Structures are given as structure tokens and as C-alpha cells.
Tab-separated table of C-alpha atoms in Angstrom:
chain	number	residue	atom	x	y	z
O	257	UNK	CA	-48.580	92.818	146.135
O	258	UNK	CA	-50.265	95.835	145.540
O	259	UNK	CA	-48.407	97.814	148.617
O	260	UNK	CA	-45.384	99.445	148.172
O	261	UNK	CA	-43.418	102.209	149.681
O	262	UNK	CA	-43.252	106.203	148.829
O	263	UNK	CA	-40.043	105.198	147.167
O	264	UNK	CA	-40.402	102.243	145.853
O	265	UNK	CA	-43.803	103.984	144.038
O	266	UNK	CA	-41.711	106.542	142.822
O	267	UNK	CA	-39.634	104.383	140.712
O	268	UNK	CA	-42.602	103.094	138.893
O	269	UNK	CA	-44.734	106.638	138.665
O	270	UNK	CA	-44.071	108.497	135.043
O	271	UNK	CA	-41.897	111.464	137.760
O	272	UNK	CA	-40.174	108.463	138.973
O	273	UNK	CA	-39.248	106.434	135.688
O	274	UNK	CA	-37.852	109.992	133.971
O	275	UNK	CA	-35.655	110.829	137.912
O	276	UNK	CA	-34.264	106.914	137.192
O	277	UNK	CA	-33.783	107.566	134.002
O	278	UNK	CA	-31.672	110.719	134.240
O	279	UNK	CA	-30.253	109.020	136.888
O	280	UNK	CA	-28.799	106.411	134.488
O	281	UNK	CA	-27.363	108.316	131.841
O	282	UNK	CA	-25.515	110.475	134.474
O	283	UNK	CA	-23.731	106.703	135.621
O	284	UNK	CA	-23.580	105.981	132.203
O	285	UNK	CA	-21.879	109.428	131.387
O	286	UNK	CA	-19.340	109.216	134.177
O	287	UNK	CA	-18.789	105.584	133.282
O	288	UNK	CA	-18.286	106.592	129.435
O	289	UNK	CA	-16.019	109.577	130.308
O	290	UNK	CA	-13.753	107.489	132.127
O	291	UNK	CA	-13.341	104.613	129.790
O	292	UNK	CA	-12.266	107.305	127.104
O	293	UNK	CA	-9.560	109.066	129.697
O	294	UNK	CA	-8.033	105.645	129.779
O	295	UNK	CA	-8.212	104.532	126.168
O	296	UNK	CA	-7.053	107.943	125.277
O	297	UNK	CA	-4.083	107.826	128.272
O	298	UNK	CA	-3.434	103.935	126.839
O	299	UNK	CA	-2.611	104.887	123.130
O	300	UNK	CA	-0.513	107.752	124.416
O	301	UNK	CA	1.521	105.257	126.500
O	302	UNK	CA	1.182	102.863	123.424
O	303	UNK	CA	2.546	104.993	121.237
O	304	UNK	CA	5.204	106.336	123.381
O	305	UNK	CA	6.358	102.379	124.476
O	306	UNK	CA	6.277	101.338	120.630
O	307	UNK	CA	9.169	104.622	119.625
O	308	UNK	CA	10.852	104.044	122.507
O	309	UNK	CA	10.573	100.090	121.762
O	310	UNK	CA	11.355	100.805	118.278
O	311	UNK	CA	14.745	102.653	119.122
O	312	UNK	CA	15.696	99.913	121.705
O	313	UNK	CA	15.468	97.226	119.039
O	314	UNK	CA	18.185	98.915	116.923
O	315	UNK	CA	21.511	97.967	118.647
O	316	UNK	CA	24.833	97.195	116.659
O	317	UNK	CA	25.465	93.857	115.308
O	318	UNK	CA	28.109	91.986	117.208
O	319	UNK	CA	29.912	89.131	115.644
O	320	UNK	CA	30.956	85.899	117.963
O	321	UNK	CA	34.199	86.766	119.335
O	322	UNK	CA	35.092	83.090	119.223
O	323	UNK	CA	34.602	83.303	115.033
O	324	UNK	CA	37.993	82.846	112.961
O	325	UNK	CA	38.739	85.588	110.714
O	326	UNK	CA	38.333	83.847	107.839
O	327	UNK	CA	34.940	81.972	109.151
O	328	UNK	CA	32.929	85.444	109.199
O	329	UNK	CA	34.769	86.308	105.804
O	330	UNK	CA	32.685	83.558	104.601
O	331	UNK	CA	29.752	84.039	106.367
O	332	UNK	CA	29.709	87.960	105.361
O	333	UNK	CA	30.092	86.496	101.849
O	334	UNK	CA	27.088	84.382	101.857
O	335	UNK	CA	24.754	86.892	103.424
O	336	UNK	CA	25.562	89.729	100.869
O	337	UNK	CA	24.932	87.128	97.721
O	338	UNK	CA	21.852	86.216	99.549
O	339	UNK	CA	20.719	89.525	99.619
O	340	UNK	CA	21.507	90.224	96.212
O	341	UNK	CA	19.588	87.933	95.231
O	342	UNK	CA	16.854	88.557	97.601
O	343	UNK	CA	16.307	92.150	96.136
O	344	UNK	CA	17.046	91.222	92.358
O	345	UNK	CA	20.320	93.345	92.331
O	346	UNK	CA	22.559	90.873	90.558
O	347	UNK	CA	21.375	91.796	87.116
O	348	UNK	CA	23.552	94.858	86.671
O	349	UNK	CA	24.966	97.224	83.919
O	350	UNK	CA	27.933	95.706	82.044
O	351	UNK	CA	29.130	99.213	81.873
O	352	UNK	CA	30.696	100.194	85.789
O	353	UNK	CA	28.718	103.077	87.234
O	354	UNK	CA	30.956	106.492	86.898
O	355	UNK	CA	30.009	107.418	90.958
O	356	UNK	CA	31.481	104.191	91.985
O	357	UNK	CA	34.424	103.591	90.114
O	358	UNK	CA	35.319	107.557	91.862
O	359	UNK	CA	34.866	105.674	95.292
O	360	UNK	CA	37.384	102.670	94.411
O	361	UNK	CA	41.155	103.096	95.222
O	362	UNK	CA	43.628	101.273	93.194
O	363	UNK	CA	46.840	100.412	94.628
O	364	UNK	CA	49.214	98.757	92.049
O	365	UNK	CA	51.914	97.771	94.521
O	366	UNK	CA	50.048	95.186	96.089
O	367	UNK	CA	47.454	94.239	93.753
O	368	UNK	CA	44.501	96.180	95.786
O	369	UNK	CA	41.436	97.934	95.187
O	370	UNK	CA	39.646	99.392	97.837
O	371	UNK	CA	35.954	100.641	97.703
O	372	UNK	CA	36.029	103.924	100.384
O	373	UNK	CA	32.609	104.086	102.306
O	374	UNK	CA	32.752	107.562	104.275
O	375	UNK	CA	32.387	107.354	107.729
O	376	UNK	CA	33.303	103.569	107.841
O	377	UNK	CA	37.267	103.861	108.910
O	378	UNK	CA	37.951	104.888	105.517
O	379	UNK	CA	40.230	107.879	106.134
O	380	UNK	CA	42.635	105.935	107.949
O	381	UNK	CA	42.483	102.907	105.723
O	382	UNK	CA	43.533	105.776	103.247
O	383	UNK	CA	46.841	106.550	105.243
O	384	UNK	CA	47.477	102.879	105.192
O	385	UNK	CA	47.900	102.294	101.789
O	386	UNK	CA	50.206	105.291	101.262
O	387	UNK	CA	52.314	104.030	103.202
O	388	UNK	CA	51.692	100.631	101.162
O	389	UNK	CA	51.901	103.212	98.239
O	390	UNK	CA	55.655	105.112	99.036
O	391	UNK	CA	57.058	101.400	100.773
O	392	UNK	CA	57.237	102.597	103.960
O	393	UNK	CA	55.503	100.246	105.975
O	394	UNK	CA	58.839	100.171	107.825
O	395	UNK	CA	58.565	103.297	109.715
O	396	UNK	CA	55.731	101.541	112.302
O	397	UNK	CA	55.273	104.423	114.151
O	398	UNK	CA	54.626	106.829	110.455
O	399	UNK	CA	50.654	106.317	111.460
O	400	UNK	CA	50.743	107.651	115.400
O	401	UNK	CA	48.470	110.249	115.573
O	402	UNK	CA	51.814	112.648	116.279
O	403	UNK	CA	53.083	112.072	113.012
O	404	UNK	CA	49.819	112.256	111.420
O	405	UNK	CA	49.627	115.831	112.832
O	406	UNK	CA	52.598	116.829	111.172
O	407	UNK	CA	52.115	115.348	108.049
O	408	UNK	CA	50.311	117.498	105.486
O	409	UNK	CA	49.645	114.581	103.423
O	410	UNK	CA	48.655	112.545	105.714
O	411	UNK	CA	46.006	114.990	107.457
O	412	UNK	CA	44.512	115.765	103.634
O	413	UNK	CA	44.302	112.467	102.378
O	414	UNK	CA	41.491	112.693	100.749
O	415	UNK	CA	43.051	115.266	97.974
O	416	UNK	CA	45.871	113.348	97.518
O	417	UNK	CA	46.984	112.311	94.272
O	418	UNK	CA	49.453	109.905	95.727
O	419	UNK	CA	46.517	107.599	95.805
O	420	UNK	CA	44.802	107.002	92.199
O	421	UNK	CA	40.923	106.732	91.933
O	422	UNK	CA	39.780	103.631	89.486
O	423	UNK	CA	37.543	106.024	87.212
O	424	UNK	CA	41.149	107.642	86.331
O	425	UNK	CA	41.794	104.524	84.334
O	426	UNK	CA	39.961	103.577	80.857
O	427	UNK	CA	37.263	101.830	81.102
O	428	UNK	CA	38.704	98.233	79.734
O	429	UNK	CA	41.442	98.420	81.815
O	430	UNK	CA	39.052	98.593	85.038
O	431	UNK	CA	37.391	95.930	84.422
O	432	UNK	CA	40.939	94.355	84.038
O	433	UNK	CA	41.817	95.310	87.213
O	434	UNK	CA	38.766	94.696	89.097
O	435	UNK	CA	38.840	90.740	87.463
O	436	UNK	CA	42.788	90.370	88.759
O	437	UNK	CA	43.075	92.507	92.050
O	438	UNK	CA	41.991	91.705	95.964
O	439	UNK	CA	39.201	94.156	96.409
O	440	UNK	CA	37.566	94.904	99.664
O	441	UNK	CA	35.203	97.850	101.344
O	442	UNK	CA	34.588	97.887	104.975
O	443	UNK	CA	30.815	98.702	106.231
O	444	UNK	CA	29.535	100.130	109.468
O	445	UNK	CA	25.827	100.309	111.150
O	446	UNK	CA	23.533	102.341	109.139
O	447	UNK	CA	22.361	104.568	111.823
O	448	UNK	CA	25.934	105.077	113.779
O	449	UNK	CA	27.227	105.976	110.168
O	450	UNK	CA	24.364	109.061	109.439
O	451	UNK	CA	24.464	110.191	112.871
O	452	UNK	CA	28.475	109.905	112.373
O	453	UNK	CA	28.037	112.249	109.302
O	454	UNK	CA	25.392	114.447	110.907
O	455	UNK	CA	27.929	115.297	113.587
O	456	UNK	CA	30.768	115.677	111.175
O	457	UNK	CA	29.593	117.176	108.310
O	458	UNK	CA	26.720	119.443	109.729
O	459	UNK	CA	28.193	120.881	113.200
O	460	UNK	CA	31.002	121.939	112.428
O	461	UNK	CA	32.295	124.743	109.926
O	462	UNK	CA	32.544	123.204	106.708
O	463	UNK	CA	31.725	125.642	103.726
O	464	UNK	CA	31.494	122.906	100.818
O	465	UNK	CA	28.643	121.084	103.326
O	466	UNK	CA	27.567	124.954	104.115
O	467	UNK	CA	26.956	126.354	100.877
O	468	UNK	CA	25.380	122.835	99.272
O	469	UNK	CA	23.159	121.052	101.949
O	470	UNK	CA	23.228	123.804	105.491
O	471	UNK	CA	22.112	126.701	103.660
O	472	UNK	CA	19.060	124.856	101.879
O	473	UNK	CA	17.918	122.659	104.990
O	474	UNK	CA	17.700	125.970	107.124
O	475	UNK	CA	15.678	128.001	104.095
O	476	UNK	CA	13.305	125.513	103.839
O	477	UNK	CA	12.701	125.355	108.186
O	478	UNK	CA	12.842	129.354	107.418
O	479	UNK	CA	15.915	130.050	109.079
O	480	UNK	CA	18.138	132.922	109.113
O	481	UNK	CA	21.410	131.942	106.385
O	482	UNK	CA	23.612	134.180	108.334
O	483	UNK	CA	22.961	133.012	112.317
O	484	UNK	CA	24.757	130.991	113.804
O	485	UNK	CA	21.920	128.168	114.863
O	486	UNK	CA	22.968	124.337	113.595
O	487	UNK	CA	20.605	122.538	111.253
O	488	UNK	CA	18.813	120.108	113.660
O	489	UNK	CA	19.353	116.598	113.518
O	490	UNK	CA	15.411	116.076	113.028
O	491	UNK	CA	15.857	118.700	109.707
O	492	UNK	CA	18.654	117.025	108.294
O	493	UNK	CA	16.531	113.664	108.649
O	494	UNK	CA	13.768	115.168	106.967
O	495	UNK	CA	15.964	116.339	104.164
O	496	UNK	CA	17.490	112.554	102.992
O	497	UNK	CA	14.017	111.256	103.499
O	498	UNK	CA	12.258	113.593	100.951
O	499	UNK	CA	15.304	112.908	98.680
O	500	UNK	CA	16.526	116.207	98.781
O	501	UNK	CA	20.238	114.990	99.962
O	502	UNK	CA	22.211	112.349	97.726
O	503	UNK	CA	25.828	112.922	99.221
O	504	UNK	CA	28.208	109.990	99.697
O	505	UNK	CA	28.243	110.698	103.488
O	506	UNK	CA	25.181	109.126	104.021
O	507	UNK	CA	24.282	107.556	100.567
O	508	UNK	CA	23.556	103.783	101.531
O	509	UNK	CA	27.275	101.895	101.391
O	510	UNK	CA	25.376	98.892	99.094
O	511	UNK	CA	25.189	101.968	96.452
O	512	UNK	CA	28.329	103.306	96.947
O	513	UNK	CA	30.560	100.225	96.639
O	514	UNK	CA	27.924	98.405	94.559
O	515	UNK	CA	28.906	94.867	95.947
O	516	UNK	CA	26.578	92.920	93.699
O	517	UNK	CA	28.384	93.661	90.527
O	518	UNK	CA	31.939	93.878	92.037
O	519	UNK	CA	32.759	90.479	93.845
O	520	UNK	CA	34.685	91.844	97.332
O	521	UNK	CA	37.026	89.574	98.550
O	522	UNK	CA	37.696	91.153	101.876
O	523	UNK	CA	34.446	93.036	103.636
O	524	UNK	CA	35.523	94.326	106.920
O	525	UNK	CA	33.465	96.431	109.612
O	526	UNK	CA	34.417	99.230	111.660
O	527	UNK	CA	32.583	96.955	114.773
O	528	UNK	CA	35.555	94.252	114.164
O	529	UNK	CA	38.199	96.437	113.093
O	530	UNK	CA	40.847	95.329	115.285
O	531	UNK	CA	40.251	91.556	114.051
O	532	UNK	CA	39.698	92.859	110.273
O	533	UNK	CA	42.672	95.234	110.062
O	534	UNK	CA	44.891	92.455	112.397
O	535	UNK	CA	43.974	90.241	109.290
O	536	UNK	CA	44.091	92.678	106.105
O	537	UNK	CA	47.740	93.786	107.639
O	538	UNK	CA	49.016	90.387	107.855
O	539	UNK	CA	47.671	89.353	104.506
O	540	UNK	CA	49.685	92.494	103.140
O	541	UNK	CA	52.678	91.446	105.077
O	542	UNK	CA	53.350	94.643	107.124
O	543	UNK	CA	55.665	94.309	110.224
O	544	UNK	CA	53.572	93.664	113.761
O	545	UNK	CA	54.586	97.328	114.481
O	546	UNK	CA	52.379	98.973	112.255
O	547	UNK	CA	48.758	98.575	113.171
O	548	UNK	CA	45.483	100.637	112.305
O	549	UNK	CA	45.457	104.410	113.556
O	550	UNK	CA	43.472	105.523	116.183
O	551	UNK	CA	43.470	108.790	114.719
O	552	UNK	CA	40.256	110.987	114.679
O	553	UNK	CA	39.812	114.498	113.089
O	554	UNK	CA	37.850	116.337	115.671
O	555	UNK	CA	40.142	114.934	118.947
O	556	UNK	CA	37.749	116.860	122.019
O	557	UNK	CA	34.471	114.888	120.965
O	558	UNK	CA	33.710	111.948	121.393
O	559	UNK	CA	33.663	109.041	118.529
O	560	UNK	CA	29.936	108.419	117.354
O	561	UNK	CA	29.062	105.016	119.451
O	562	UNK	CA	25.623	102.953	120.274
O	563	UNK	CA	24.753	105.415	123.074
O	564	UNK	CA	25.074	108.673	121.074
O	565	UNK	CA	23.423	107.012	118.138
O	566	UNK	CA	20.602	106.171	120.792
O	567	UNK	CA	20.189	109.336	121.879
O	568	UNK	CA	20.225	111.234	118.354
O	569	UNK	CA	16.843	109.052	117.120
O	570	UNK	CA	15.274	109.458	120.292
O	571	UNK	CA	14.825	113.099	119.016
O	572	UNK	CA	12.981	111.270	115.738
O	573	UNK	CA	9.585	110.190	115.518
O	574	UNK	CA	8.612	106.649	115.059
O	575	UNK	CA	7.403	107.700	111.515
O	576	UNK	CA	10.501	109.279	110.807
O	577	UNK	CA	12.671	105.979	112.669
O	578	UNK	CA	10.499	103.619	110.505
O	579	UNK	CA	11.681	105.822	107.139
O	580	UNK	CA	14.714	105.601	107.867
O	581	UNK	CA	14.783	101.698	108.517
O	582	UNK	CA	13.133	101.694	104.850
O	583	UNK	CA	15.759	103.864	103.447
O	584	UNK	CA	18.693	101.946	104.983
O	585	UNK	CA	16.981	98.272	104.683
O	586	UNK	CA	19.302	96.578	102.158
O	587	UNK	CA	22.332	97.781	104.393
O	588	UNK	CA	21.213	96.290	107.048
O	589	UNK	CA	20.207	93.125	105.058
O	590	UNK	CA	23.459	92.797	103.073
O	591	UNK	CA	26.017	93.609	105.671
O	592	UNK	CA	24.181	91.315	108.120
O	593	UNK	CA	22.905	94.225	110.772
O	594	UNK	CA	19.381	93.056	111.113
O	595	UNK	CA	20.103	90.948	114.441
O	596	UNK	CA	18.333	93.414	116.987
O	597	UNK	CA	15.821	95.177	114.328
């Protein structure tokens, strides 16, 4: 019992029990160091899966294709009250607010009012109802993009006073009109619509956009005023989410068209439009001839789809993509674009 070997002595000597004990905390070292490489490489991948996972799960709301018009009318209908409720917005003013009523077109000749949400279709809508406006829904090729071109009132629609704003009217007399006409807004996704605006309002030479929103986003990121280097799309994301930016562009459409106080009959979206406007333009009787214009300001680039709008919060952080969900959560609540978040 009492014979053992050189080594096996050493083990149990006082040189041999402080050699085994060096000798375990250089194991449990290695061991240690390489448990931390891979926790430290797993939250890294974590992290990186949950914003990449966290931009995959937005994707645009599709409606059933086999859904009558009039079925996802209704259905539209019953998921904005829902949400009104949900987020206590049905106790409103009496009095109509001022920044609304300026969005909300009136057309007299047909008994319409229509709420116009930027970078949902709403240009084009526009060119519509002048045509509703003059009566010449006859002329069924007035809205190719060829004639657009050449029509100055047509390309500026925006300024024209051929079409009157609701806020131009007294105040009893809106309410008059809102009880008696067919009102409708059309919505689009939340993200496609800011990227939409980013692109159109922020990249390209526009000196209203430049002198009130360009100018300040590139001092505060310390940026020359007078170069020629675009406002990032991270910057201008930054901006709206420290409140900086209220502009109609991007304000969210539930605030612009206010459809908890104003009872839409028609809500459309730019991802049905060809069903919506097939609908709306029979409803307004219009011949077959005359359908919704494909026509798009800046013609070389390409409309803002899914795959752009993919791409654009890629470039985001999952802070920043998490914000924005925030900022934008009624929209996607009320207009029914939660399906994929």
C-alpha cells in the first residue's frame, strides 16, 4: 500500500500537489478561454441573425386575390374601427384639425372627398379627379404618361387650384360636406412609403426639402452645407426618430387622414391598386378606357418595391428597425400590415 512509483509520489509530495495544481488551472484557463470565444462569437451571430431576422419579418401585406372588392372594403373597415378603439383614438376634437382638413380634396361634381397621403398613389389620383373636375373623362387616353408630359397642369398638380382643398371652406360647411360626400384615402406599407420619400424627397435636388430638412440633418452629422454628399438614409432615420422631422412625407397616414374621426367609405392601397382604382372608376362611372396612370416623376429609377425597401433597413440597426416599428405601429395596425411583423 505503502509503495508507489517516482511519479505517482510526486503527485502526493507538497512539489507535486503545487506542479498538479498549476497544472489544473492552465486546463482550466484554456478551457475558460474557449468557452468565452464561443459565447462571445454566439451573441455576435445572435445578434446579427435577430436584425437580419427582424428585417425578413417585415414583408408587404398581400390581400387574397380571390377577395371581392367590396369583401376587403369591409374587412379594411372593421380592422381600422378595431384599432381605433384598440388605441383609444375615437374620442376626438369636435373641431376638425387645420393640418388635415389641408390634406382633404373636395370634388363637388361627384360628391367626393379625398384624403391625399403622399407617397401612396396620390399624385395620380390627383390627375384623376381633374379630369372628374373639367368633365373630361372622355378623352381616355388625357392620363398616358405622353399627355401628362405635355400638360403643365397635369405635371404640377399639386399647385393647382383647379382642385379645392377642404380647409378652403368654413368650418360648418365641412363638416357638411364630410357628413354627405363619399370620402376615401388610400394607404401604403409604412416602410416602402419612408424609404419612397427618402428617395424622392432627399436624393434628388429639391430646394424647399434642401433648405428645411437637408441642410439641418447634414449640420448636425457635421457636414459640409455646400458639397455635394446626400444625407444618408441612416441620418435621415435618425432625424424622424428624435422628432426633429414632422413633414407630411413621412408623417404616419393614421395622422394625416385622421380616419377615426372621419368615417372613409372607400380605403384603397397602392398594393391593390389595380382592383381599388378598377372599382373607385366604375363606381364614378368613367368609360373602360380611362384607367389609373402609370405615370412616375423620376422615369430612369426604379419605383420603391419590397426589395429596395429590404435593402434600405438593412443599412439600420435593429435598435433603429425596432424605433421605427414603434413609430409606425398604429399604421400597420389600422391599415391591416401587421401579417409578416
Amino acid at each position: 500500500m505503502l509503495t508507489q512509483t517516482v511519479g505517482e509520489a510526486s503527485f502526493f509530495s507538497p512539489g507535486g500537489s503545487s506542479l498538479l495544481f498549476h497544472k489544473k488551472l492552465e486546463i482550466m484557463m484554456k478551457l475558460f478561454l474557449g468557452w468565452f470565444m464561443l459565447l462571445a462569437m454566439s451573441i455576435f451571430m445572435l445578434g446579427f441573425f435577430f436584425h437580419i431576422q427582424k428585417v425578413q419579418l417585415w414583408h408587404p401585406w398581400k390581400e387574397s386575390p380571390t377577395q371581392t372588392w367590396e369583401i376587403s372594403q369591409m374587412q379594411r373597415k372593421l380592422i381600422l374601427n378595431s384599432t381605433c378603439m384598440k388605441y383609444n383614438l375615437t374620442n376626438q376634437a369636435k373641431r376638425l384639425n387645420p393640418h388635415v382638413a389641408y390634406q382633404l380634396f373636395v370634388m363637388p361634381s361627384h360628391k367626393i372627398i379625398f384624403c391625399s397621403v403622399p407617397k401612396a398613389g396620390c399624385s395620380n389620383w390627383k390627375r384623376i379627379f381633374l379630369l372628374l373636375a373639367m368633365n373630361m373623362t372622355n378623352e381616355t387616353n388625357a392620363l398616358d404618361n405622353e399627355n401628362i408630359n405635355r400638360s403643365s397642369v397635369l405635371m404640377n398638380i399639386h399647385s393647382t387650384p383647379l382642385l379645392r382643398r377642404l380647409i378652403s371652406y368654413p368650418s360648418m360647411q365641412q363638416l357638411e360636406l364630410l357628413n354627405n360626400y363619399t370620402k376615401m384615402m388610400f394607404t401604403r406599407d409604412p416602410f416602402e412609403r419612408l424609404v419612397s420619400a427618402y428617395r424622392d424627397k432627399l436624393l434628388h435636388v429639391n430646394p424647399a426639402y434642401t433648405e428645411r430638412f437637408i441642410n439641418p440633418i447634414k449640420a448636425a452629422f457635421q457636414k459640409s452645407l455646400t458639397s455635394e454628399e446626400k444625407v444618408t438614409f441612416q441620418e435621415f432615420v435618425n432625424f424622424i426618430l428624435q422628432e426633429k422631422m414632422n413633414d407630411v412625407h413621412w408623417r404616419p397616414m393614421y395622422k394625416v387622414c385622421d380616419p377615426c374621426r372621419i368615417r372613409y367609405d372607400i380605403i384603397g392601397k397602392l398594393e391593390t391598386l389595380n382592383q381599388d382604382a378598377a372599382g373607385l372608376l366604375r363606381s364614378f362611372g368613367v368609360p373602360e378606357g380611362l384607367h389609373y396612370p402609370t405615370f412616375k416623376k423620376h422615369k430612369t429609377e426604379p419605383r420603391t418595391n419590397e426589395q429596395i425597401t429590404k435593402e434600405y433597413l438593412e443599412k439600420l440597426s435593429e435598435k433603429q428597425i425596432e424605433q421605427l416599428f414603434k413609430l409606425y405601429e398604429i399604421d400597420f395596425s389600422m391599415f391591416n400590415y401587421l401579417s409578416n411583423i
